[in-house]
Amino acid sequence: MKKTVNKELVSIEANAVAYLTAFNRADVAGILATYADDGVLMAPGMPTVVGKDELAMIYPAVFDQVGFAMTYEIKEVVQISIDWAFVRSATKGIETNKATGVAIPSEYQELFLLRKSATGAWQTARYSTSKISPTV
């Protein structure tokens, strides 16, 4: 029995995977390529960042301070309308403070809200990530 592949869901998931992969490589250009021009980042302990110009400033600042060696898992991919979708993912691994060299285990959960562009490409319109506190 042949399984039908939903090309939209594949494209939606590919955007999130491209972001997560680029993030792990500290590839700012790769990260920015996944965002819509008016994309929004909502990250732990930071004010909201809006638009590619601001995103292009914040990501290098993050990577200057912290190194990441993370693995990700896509948990859910849902197209909610013709031009909107979301992806839920989880990452875990090691974060290294570049100033001190201290490496700690870290875990995050992410939510990507994607919008289909006029060219038909799925782009991250909103990205929210939250750090999961370690259990004691």
mmCIF file with all atom_site columns, C-alpha atoms in Angstrom:
data_model
loop_
_atom_site.group_PDB
_atom_site.id
_atom_site.type_symbol
_atom_site.label_atom_id
_atom_site.label_alt_id
_atom_site.label_comp_id
_atom_site.label_asym_id
_atom_site.label_entity_id
_atom_site.label_seq_id
_atom_site.pdbx_PDB_ins_code
_atom_site.Cartn_x
_atom_site.Cartn_y
_atom_site.Cartn_z
_atom_site.occupancy
_atom_site.B_iso_or_equiv
_atom_site.pdbx_formal_charge
_atom_site.auth_seq_id
_atom_site.auth_comp_id
_atom_site.auth_asym_id
_atom_site.auth_atom_id
_atom_site.pdbx_PDB_model_num
ATOM 1   C CA . MET A 1 1   ? 0.000  0.000  0.000  1.00 0.00 ? 1   MET A CA 1
ATOM 2   C CA . LYS A 1 2   ? 1.438  3.351  -1.049 1.00 0.00 ? 2   LYS A CA 1
ATOM 3   C CA . LYS A 1 3   ? 1.350  6.169  1.489  1.00 0.00 ? 3   LYS A CA 1
ATOM 4   C CA . THR A 1 4   ? 0.233  9.563  0.197  1.00 0.00 ? 4   THR A CA 1
ATOM 5   C CA . VAL A 1 5   ? 2.727  12.322 0.925  1.00 0.00 ? 5   VAL A CA 1
ATOM 6   C CA . ASN A 1 6   ? 1.323  15.729 1.760  1.00 0.00 ? 6   ASN A CA 1
ATOM 7   C CA . LYS A 1 7   ? 3.795  18.060 0.024  1.00 0.00 ? 7   LYS A CA 1
ATOM 8   C CA . GLU A 1 8   ? 2.632  21.045 2.063  1.00 0.00 ? 8   GLU A CA 1
ATOM 9   C CA . LEU A 1 9   ? 3.379  19.292 5.352  1.00 0.00 ? 9   LEU A CA 1
ATOM 10  C CA . VAL A 1 10  ? 6.780  18.238 4.034  1.00 0.00 ? 10  VAL A CA 1
ATOM 11  C CA . SER A 1 11  ? 7.575  21.861 3.113  1.00 0.00 ? 11  SER A CA 1
ATOM 12  C CA . ILE A 1 12  ? 6.293  23.146 6.449  1.00 0.00 ? 12  ILE A CA 1
ATOM 13  C CA . GLU A 1 13  ? 8.426  20.683 8.399  1.00 0.00 ? 13  GLU A CA 1
ATOM 14  C CA . ALA A 1 14  ? 11.437 21.433 6.169  1.00 0.00 ? 14  ALA A CA 1
ATOM 15  C CA . ASN A 1 15  ? 11.339 25.082 7.239  1.00 0.00 ? 15  ASN A CA 1
ATOM 16  C CA . ALA A 1 16  ? 11.522 24.179 10.934 1.00 0.00 ? 16  ALA A CA 1
ATOM 17  C CA . VAL A 1 17  ? 14.254 21.603 10.301 1.00 0.00 ? 17  VAL A CA 1
ATOM 18  C CA . ALA A 1 18  ? 16.235 24.189 8.312  1.00 0.00 ? 18  ALA A CA 1
ATOM 19  C CA . TYR A 1 19  ? 15.984 26.619 11.245 1.00 0.00 ? 19  TYR A CA 1
ATOM 20  C CA . LEU A 1 20  ? 16.943 24.048 13.881 1.00 0.00 ? 20  LEU A CA 1
ATOM 21  C CA . THR A 1 21  ? 19.859 22.779 11.813 1.00 0.00 ? 21  THR A CA 1
ATOM 22  C CA . ALA A 1 22  ? 21.134 26.290 11.064 1.00 0.00 ? 22  ALA A CA 1
ATOM 23  C CA . PHE A 1 23  ? 20.783 27.246 14.728 1.00 0.00 ? 23  PHE A CA 1
ATOM 24  C CA . ASN A 1 24  ? 22.898 24.289 15.818 1.00 0.00 ? 24  ASN A CA 1
ATOM 25  C CA . ARG A 1 25  ? 25.607 25.400 13.345 1.00 0.00 ? 25  ARG A CA 1
ATOM 26  C CA . ALA A 1 26  ? 25.351 29.064 14.489 1.00 0.00 ? 26  ALA A CA 1
ATOM 27  C CA . ASP A 1 27  ? 24.528 29.852 10.839 1.00 0.00 ? 27  ASP A CA 1
ATOM 28  C CA . VAL A 1 28  ? 22.842 33.255 11.037 1.00 0.00 ? 28  VAL A CA 1
ATOM 29  C CA . ALA A 1 29  ? 22.235 33.508 7.273  1.00 0.00 ? 29  ALA A CA 1
ATOM 30  C CA . GLY A 1 30  ? 20.607 30.072 7.315  1.00 0.00 ? 30  GLY A CA 1
ATOM 31  C CA . ILE A 1 31  ? 18.398 31.058 10.241 1.00 0.00 ? 31  ILE A CA 1
ATOM 32  C CA . LEU A 1 32  ? 17.324 34.330 8.632  1.00 0.00 ? 32  LEU A CA 1
ATOM 33  C CA . ALA A 1 33  ? 16.449 32.491 5.402  1.00 0.00 ? 33  ALA A CA 1
ATOM 34  C CA . THR A 1 34  ? 13.704 30.618 7.274  1.00 0.00 ? 34  THR A CA 1
ATOM 35  C CA . TYR A 1 35  ? 11.979 33.785 8.541  1.00 0.00 ? 35  TYR A CA 1
ATOM 36  C CA . ALA A 1 36  ? 9.409  36.010 6.848  1.00 0.00 ? 36  ALA A CA 1
ATOM 37  C CA . ASP A 1 37  ? 10.578 39.636 6.536  1.00 0.00 ? 37  ASP A CA 1
ATOM 38  C CA . ASP A 1 38  ? 8.328  40.568 9.469  1.00 0.00 ? 38  ASP A CA 1
ATOM 39  C CA . GLY A 1 39  ? 9.185  37.429 11.446 1.00 0.00 ? 39  GLY A CA 1
ATOM 40  C CA . VAL A 1 40  ? 9.063  37.532 15.250 1.00 0.00 ? 40  VAL A CA 1
ATOM 41  C CA . LEU A 1 41  ? 11.281 35.776 17.796 1.00 0.00 ? 41  LEU A CA 1
ATOM 42  C CA . MET A 1 42  ? 10.031 35.209 21.352 1.00 0.00 ? 42  MET A CA 1
ATOM 43  C CA . ALA A 1 43  ? 12.856 33.660 23.398 1.00 0.00 ? 43  ALA A CA 1
ATOM 44  C CA . PRO A 1 44  ? 13.374 33.098 27.124 1.00 0.00 ? 44  PRO A CA 1
ATOM 45  C CA . GLY A 1 45  ? 14.576 36.109 29.069 1.00 0.00 ? 45  GLY A CA 1
ATOM 46  C CA . MET A 1 46  ? 14.609 38.392 26.033 1.00 0.00 ? 46  MET A CA 1
ATOM 47  C CA . PRO A 1 47  ? 12.326 41.092 24.704 1.00 0.00 ? 47  PRO A CA 1
ATOM 48  C CA . THR A 1 48  ? 10.424 40.217 21.551 1.00 0.00 ? 48  THR A CA 1
ATOM 49  C CA . VAL A 1 49  ? 12.495 40.682 18.382 1.00 0.00 ? 49  VAL A CA 1
ATOM 50  C CA . VAL A 1 50  ? 10.595 41.812 15.262 1.00 0.00 ? 50  VAL A CA 1
ATOM 51  C CA . GLY A 1 51  ? 11.745 41.815 11.640 1.00 0.00 ? 51  GLY A CA 1
ATOM 52  C CA . LYS A 1 52  ? 14.804 40.498 9.835  1.00 0.00 ? 52  LYS A CA 1
ATOM 53  C CA . ASP A 1 53  ? 16.903 43.579 10.611 1.00 0.00 ? 53  ASP A CA 1
ATOM 54  C CA . GLU A 1 54  ? 16.508 43.024 14.362 1.00 0.00 ? 54  GLU A CA 1
ATOM 55  C CA . LEU A 1 55  ? 16.849 39.254 13.977 1.00 0.00 ? 55  LEU A CA 1
ATOM 56  C CA . ALA A 1 56  ? 20.112 39.780 12.090 1.00 0.00 ? 56  ALA A CA 1
ATOM 57  C CA . MET A 1 57  ? 21.463 41.630 15.138 1.00 0.00 ? 57  MET A CA 1
ATOM 58  C CA . ILE A 1 58  ? 20.223 39.348 17.922 1.00 0.00 ? 58  ILE A CA 1
ATOM 59  C CA . TYR A 1 59  ? 21.339 35.935 16.627 1.00 0.00 ? 59  TYR A CA 1
ATOM 60  C CA . PRO A 1 60  ? 25.058 36.841 16.339 1.00 0.00 ? 60  PRO A CA 1
ATOM 61  C CA . ALA A 1 61  ? 24.873 38.279 19.876 1.00 0.00 ? 61  ALA A CA 1
ATOM 62  C CA . VAL A 1 62  ? 23.428 34.990 21.141 1.00 0.00 ? 62  VAL A CA 1
ATOM 63  C CA . PHE A 1 63  ? 26.090 32.916 19.371 1.00 0.00 ? 63  PHE A CA 1
ATOM 64  C CA . ASP A 1 64  ? 28.869 35.186 20.680 1.00 0.00 ? 64  ASP A CA 1
ATOM 65  C CA . GLN A 1 65  ? 27.805 34.284 24.224 1.00 0.00 ? 65  GLN A CA 1
ATOM 66  C CA . VAL A 1 66  ? 26.663 30.664 24.009 1.00 0.00 ? 66  VAL A CA 1
ATOM 67  C CA . GLY A 1 67  ? 27.639 27.592 22.020 1.00 0.00 ? 67  GLY A CA 1
ATOM 68  C CA . PHE A 1 68  ? 24.973 25.001 21.322 1.00 0.00 ? 68  PHE A CA 1
ATOM 69  C CA . ALA A 1 69  ? 25.287 21.268 20.628 1.00 0.00 ? 69  ALA A CA 1
ATOM 70  C CA . MET A 1 70  ? 21.653 20.243 20.397 1.00 0.00 ? 70  MET A CA 1
ATOM 71  C CA . THR A 1 71  ? 19.520 17.534 18.836 1.00 0.00 ? 71  THR A CA 1
ATOM 72  C CA . TYR A 1 72  ? 15.920 18.146 17.853 1.00 0.00 ? 72  TYR A CA 1
ATOM 73  C CA . GLU A 1 73  ? 12.740 16.176 17.476 1.00 0.00 ? 73  GLU A CA 1
ATOM 74  C CA . ILE A 1 74  ? 9.748  17.334 15.457 1.00 0.00 ? 74  ILE A CA 1
ATOM 75  C CA . LYS A 1 75  ? 6.698  16.566 17.565 1.00 0.00 ? 75  LYS A CA 1
ATOM 76  C CA . GLU A 1 76  ? 3.851  17.903 15.430 1.00 0.00 ? 76  GLU A CA 1
ATOM 77  C CA . VAL A 1 77  ? 3.293  19.461 11.994 1.00 0.00 ? 77  VAL A CA 1
ATOM 78  C CA . VAL A 1 78  ? -0.157 20.915 11.287 1.00 0.00 ? 78  VAL A CA 1
ATOM 79  C CA . GLN A 1 79  ? -1.464 23.016 8.424  1.00 0.00 ? 79  GLN A CA 1
ATOM 80  C CA . ILE A 1 80  ? -4.297 25.081 9.896  1.00 0.00 ? 80  ILE A CA 1
ATOM 81  C CA . SER A 1 81  ? -5.372 26.928 6.736  1.00 0.00 ? 81  SER A CA 1
ATOM 82  C CA . ILE A 1 82  ? -4.262 27.461 3.145  1.00 0.00 ? 82  ILE A CA 1
ATOM 83  C CA . ASP A 1 83  ? -1.483 29.816 4.215  1.00 0.00 ? 83  ASP A CA 1
ATOM 84  C CA . TRP A 1 84  ? -0.895 29.183 7.945  1.00 0.00 ? 84  TRP A CA 1
ATOM 85  C CA . ALA A 1 85  ? 0.669  26.223 9.771  1.00 0.00 ? 85  ALA A CA 1
ATOM 86  C CA . PHE A 1 86  ? 2.540  25.346 12.926 1.00 0.00 ? 86  PHE A CA 1
ATOM 87  C CA . VAL A 1 87  ? 5.351  23.041 13.957 1.00 0.00 ? 87  VAL A CA 1
ATOM 88  C CA . ARG A 1 88  ? 6.006  21.934 17.518 1.00 0.00 ? 88  ARG A CA 1
ATOM 89  C CA . SER A 1 89  ? 9.462  20.633 18.341 1.00 0.00 ? 89  SER A CA 1
ATOM 90  C CA . ALA A 1 90  ? 11.785 19.822 21.224 1.00 0.00 ? 90  ALA A CA 1
ATOM 91  C CA . THR A 1 91  ? 15.546 20.192 21.493 1.00 0.00 ? 91  THR A CA 1
ATOM 92  C CA . LYS A 1 92  ? 18.033 19.020 24.054 1.00 0.00 ? 92  LYS A CA 1
ATOM 93  C CA . GLY A 1 93  ? 21.761 18.911 24.403 1.00 0.00 ? 93  GLY A CA 1
ATOM 94  C CA . ILE A 1 94  ? 24.585 21.002 25.783 1.00 0.00 ? 94  ILE A CA 1
ATOM 95  C CA . GLU A 1 95  ? 24.920 24.782 26.067 1.00 0.00 ? 95  GLU A CA 1
ATOM 96  C CA . THR A 1 96  ? 28.381 26.195 26.661 1.00 0.00 ? 96  THR A CA 1
ATOM 97  C CA . ASN A 1 97  ? 28.904 29.653 28.139 1.00 0.00 ? 97  ASN A CA 1
ATOM 98  C CA . LYS A 1 98  ? 31.697 31.023 25.962 1.00 0.00 ? 98  LYS A CA 1
ATOM 99  C CA . ALA A 1 99  ? 32.949 33.439 28.636 1.00 0.00 ? 99  ALA A CA 1
ATOM 100 C CA . THR A 1 100 ? 33.375 30.792 31.329 1.00 0.00 ? 100 THR A CA 1
ATOM 101 C CA . GLY A 1 101 ? 33.593 27.555 29.358 1.00 0.00 ? 101 GLY A CA 1
ATOM 102 C CA . VAL A 1 102 ? 30.906 26.039 31.591 1.00 0.00 ? 102 VAL A CA 1
ATOM 103 C CA . ALA A 1 103 ? 28.788 23.485 29.730 1.00 0.00 ? 103 ALA A CA 1
ATOM 104 C CA . ILE A 1 104 ? 25.353 22.491 31.015 1.00 0.00 ? 104 ILE A CA 1
ATOM 105 C CA . PRO A 1 105 ? 22.631 20.164 29.776 1.00 0.00 ? 105 PRO A CA 1
ATOM 106 C CA . SER A 1 106 ? 19.701 22.098 28.330 1.00 0.00 ? 106 SER A CA 1
ATOM 107 C CA . GLU A 1 107 ? 16.256 21.342 27.048 1.00 0.00 ? 107 GLU A CA 1
ATOM 108 C CA . TYR A 1 108 ? 13.817 23.525 25.099 1.00 0.00 ? 108 TYR A CA 1
ATOM 109 C CA . GLN A 1 109 ? 10.405 23.313 23.526 1.00 0.00 ? 109 GLN A CA 1
ATOM 110 C CA . GLU A 1 110 ? 9.601  25.342 20.418 1.00 0.00 ? 110 GLU A CA 1
ATOM 111 C CA . LEU A 1 111 ? 6.592  26.494 18.468 1.00 0.00 ? 111 LEU A CA 1
ATOM 112 C CA . PHE A 1 112 ? 6.923  27.747 14.898 1.00 0.00 ? 112 PHE A CA 1
ATOM 113 C CA . LEU A 1 113 ? 3.973  29.587 13.344 1.00 0.00 ? 113 LEU A CA 1
ATOM 114 C CA . LEU A 1 114 ? 4.496  29.606 9.600  1.00 0.00 ? 114 LEU A CA 1
ATOM 115 C CA . ARG A 1 115 ? 2.892  31.629 6.841  1.00 0.00 ? 115 ARG A CA 1
ATOM 116 C CA . LYS A 1 116 ? 2.943  30.809 3.157  1.00 0.00 ? 116 LYS A CA 1
ATOM 117 C CA . SER A 1 117 ? 4.544  33.634 1.171  1.00 0.00 ? 117 SER A CA 1
ATOM 118 C CA . ALA A 1 118 ? 3.324  35.064 -2.136 1.00 0.00 ? 118 ALA A CA 1
ATOM 119 C CA . THR A 1 119 ? 5.908  32.841 -3.861 1.00 0.00 ? 119 THR A CA 1
ATOM 120 C CA . GLY A 1 120 ? 4.491  29.731 -2.181 1.00 0.00 ? 120 GLY A CA 1
ATOM 121 C CA . ALA A 1 121 ? 7.367  29.229 0.269  1.00 0.00 ? 121 ALA A CA 1
ATOM 122 C CA . TRP A 1 122 ? 6.603  28.502 3.906  1.00 0.00 ? 122 TRP A CA 1
ATOM 123 C CA . GLN A 1 123 ? 8.330  31.006 6.190  1.00 0.00 ? 123 GLN A CA 1
ATOM 124 C CA . THR A 1 124 ? 8.497  31.430 9.940  1.00 0.00 ? 124 THR A CA 1
ATOM 125 C CA . ALA A 1 125 ? 6.158  34.260 10.889 1.00 0.00 ? 125 ALA A CA 1
ATOM 126 C CA . ARG A 1 126 ? 6.474  33.714 14.652 1.00 0.00 ? 126 ARG A CA 1
ATOM 127 C CA . TYR A 1 127 ? 8.907  31.560 16.612 1.00 0.00 ? 127 TYR A CA 1
ATOM 128 C CA . SER A 1 128 ? 8.594  30.968 20.332 1.00 0.00 ? 128 SER A CA 1
ATOM 129 C CA . THR A 1 129 ? 10.955 28.900 22.429 1.00 0.00 ? 129 THR A CA 1
ATOM 130 C CA . SER A 1 130 ? 10.981 28.175 26.125 1.00 0.00 ? 130 SER A CA 1
ATOM 131 C CA . LYS A 1 131 ? 13.613 26.558 28.271 1.00 0.00 ? 131 LYS A CA 1
ATOM 132 C CA . ILE A 1 132 ? 12.542 23.568 30.326 1.00 0.00 ? 132 ILE A CA 1
ATOM 133 C CA . SER A 1 133 ? 13.829 23.802 33.867 1.00 0.00 ? 133 SER A CA 1
ATOM 134 C CA . PRO A 1 134 ? 15.710 20.733 35.043 1.00 0.00 ? 134 PRO A CA 1
ATOM 135 C CA . THR A 1 135 ? 13.886 18.593 37.577 1.00 0.00 ? 135 THR A CA 1
ATOM 136 C CA . VAL A 1 136 ? 15.536 18.377 40.956 1.00 0.00 ? 136 VAL A CA 1
#
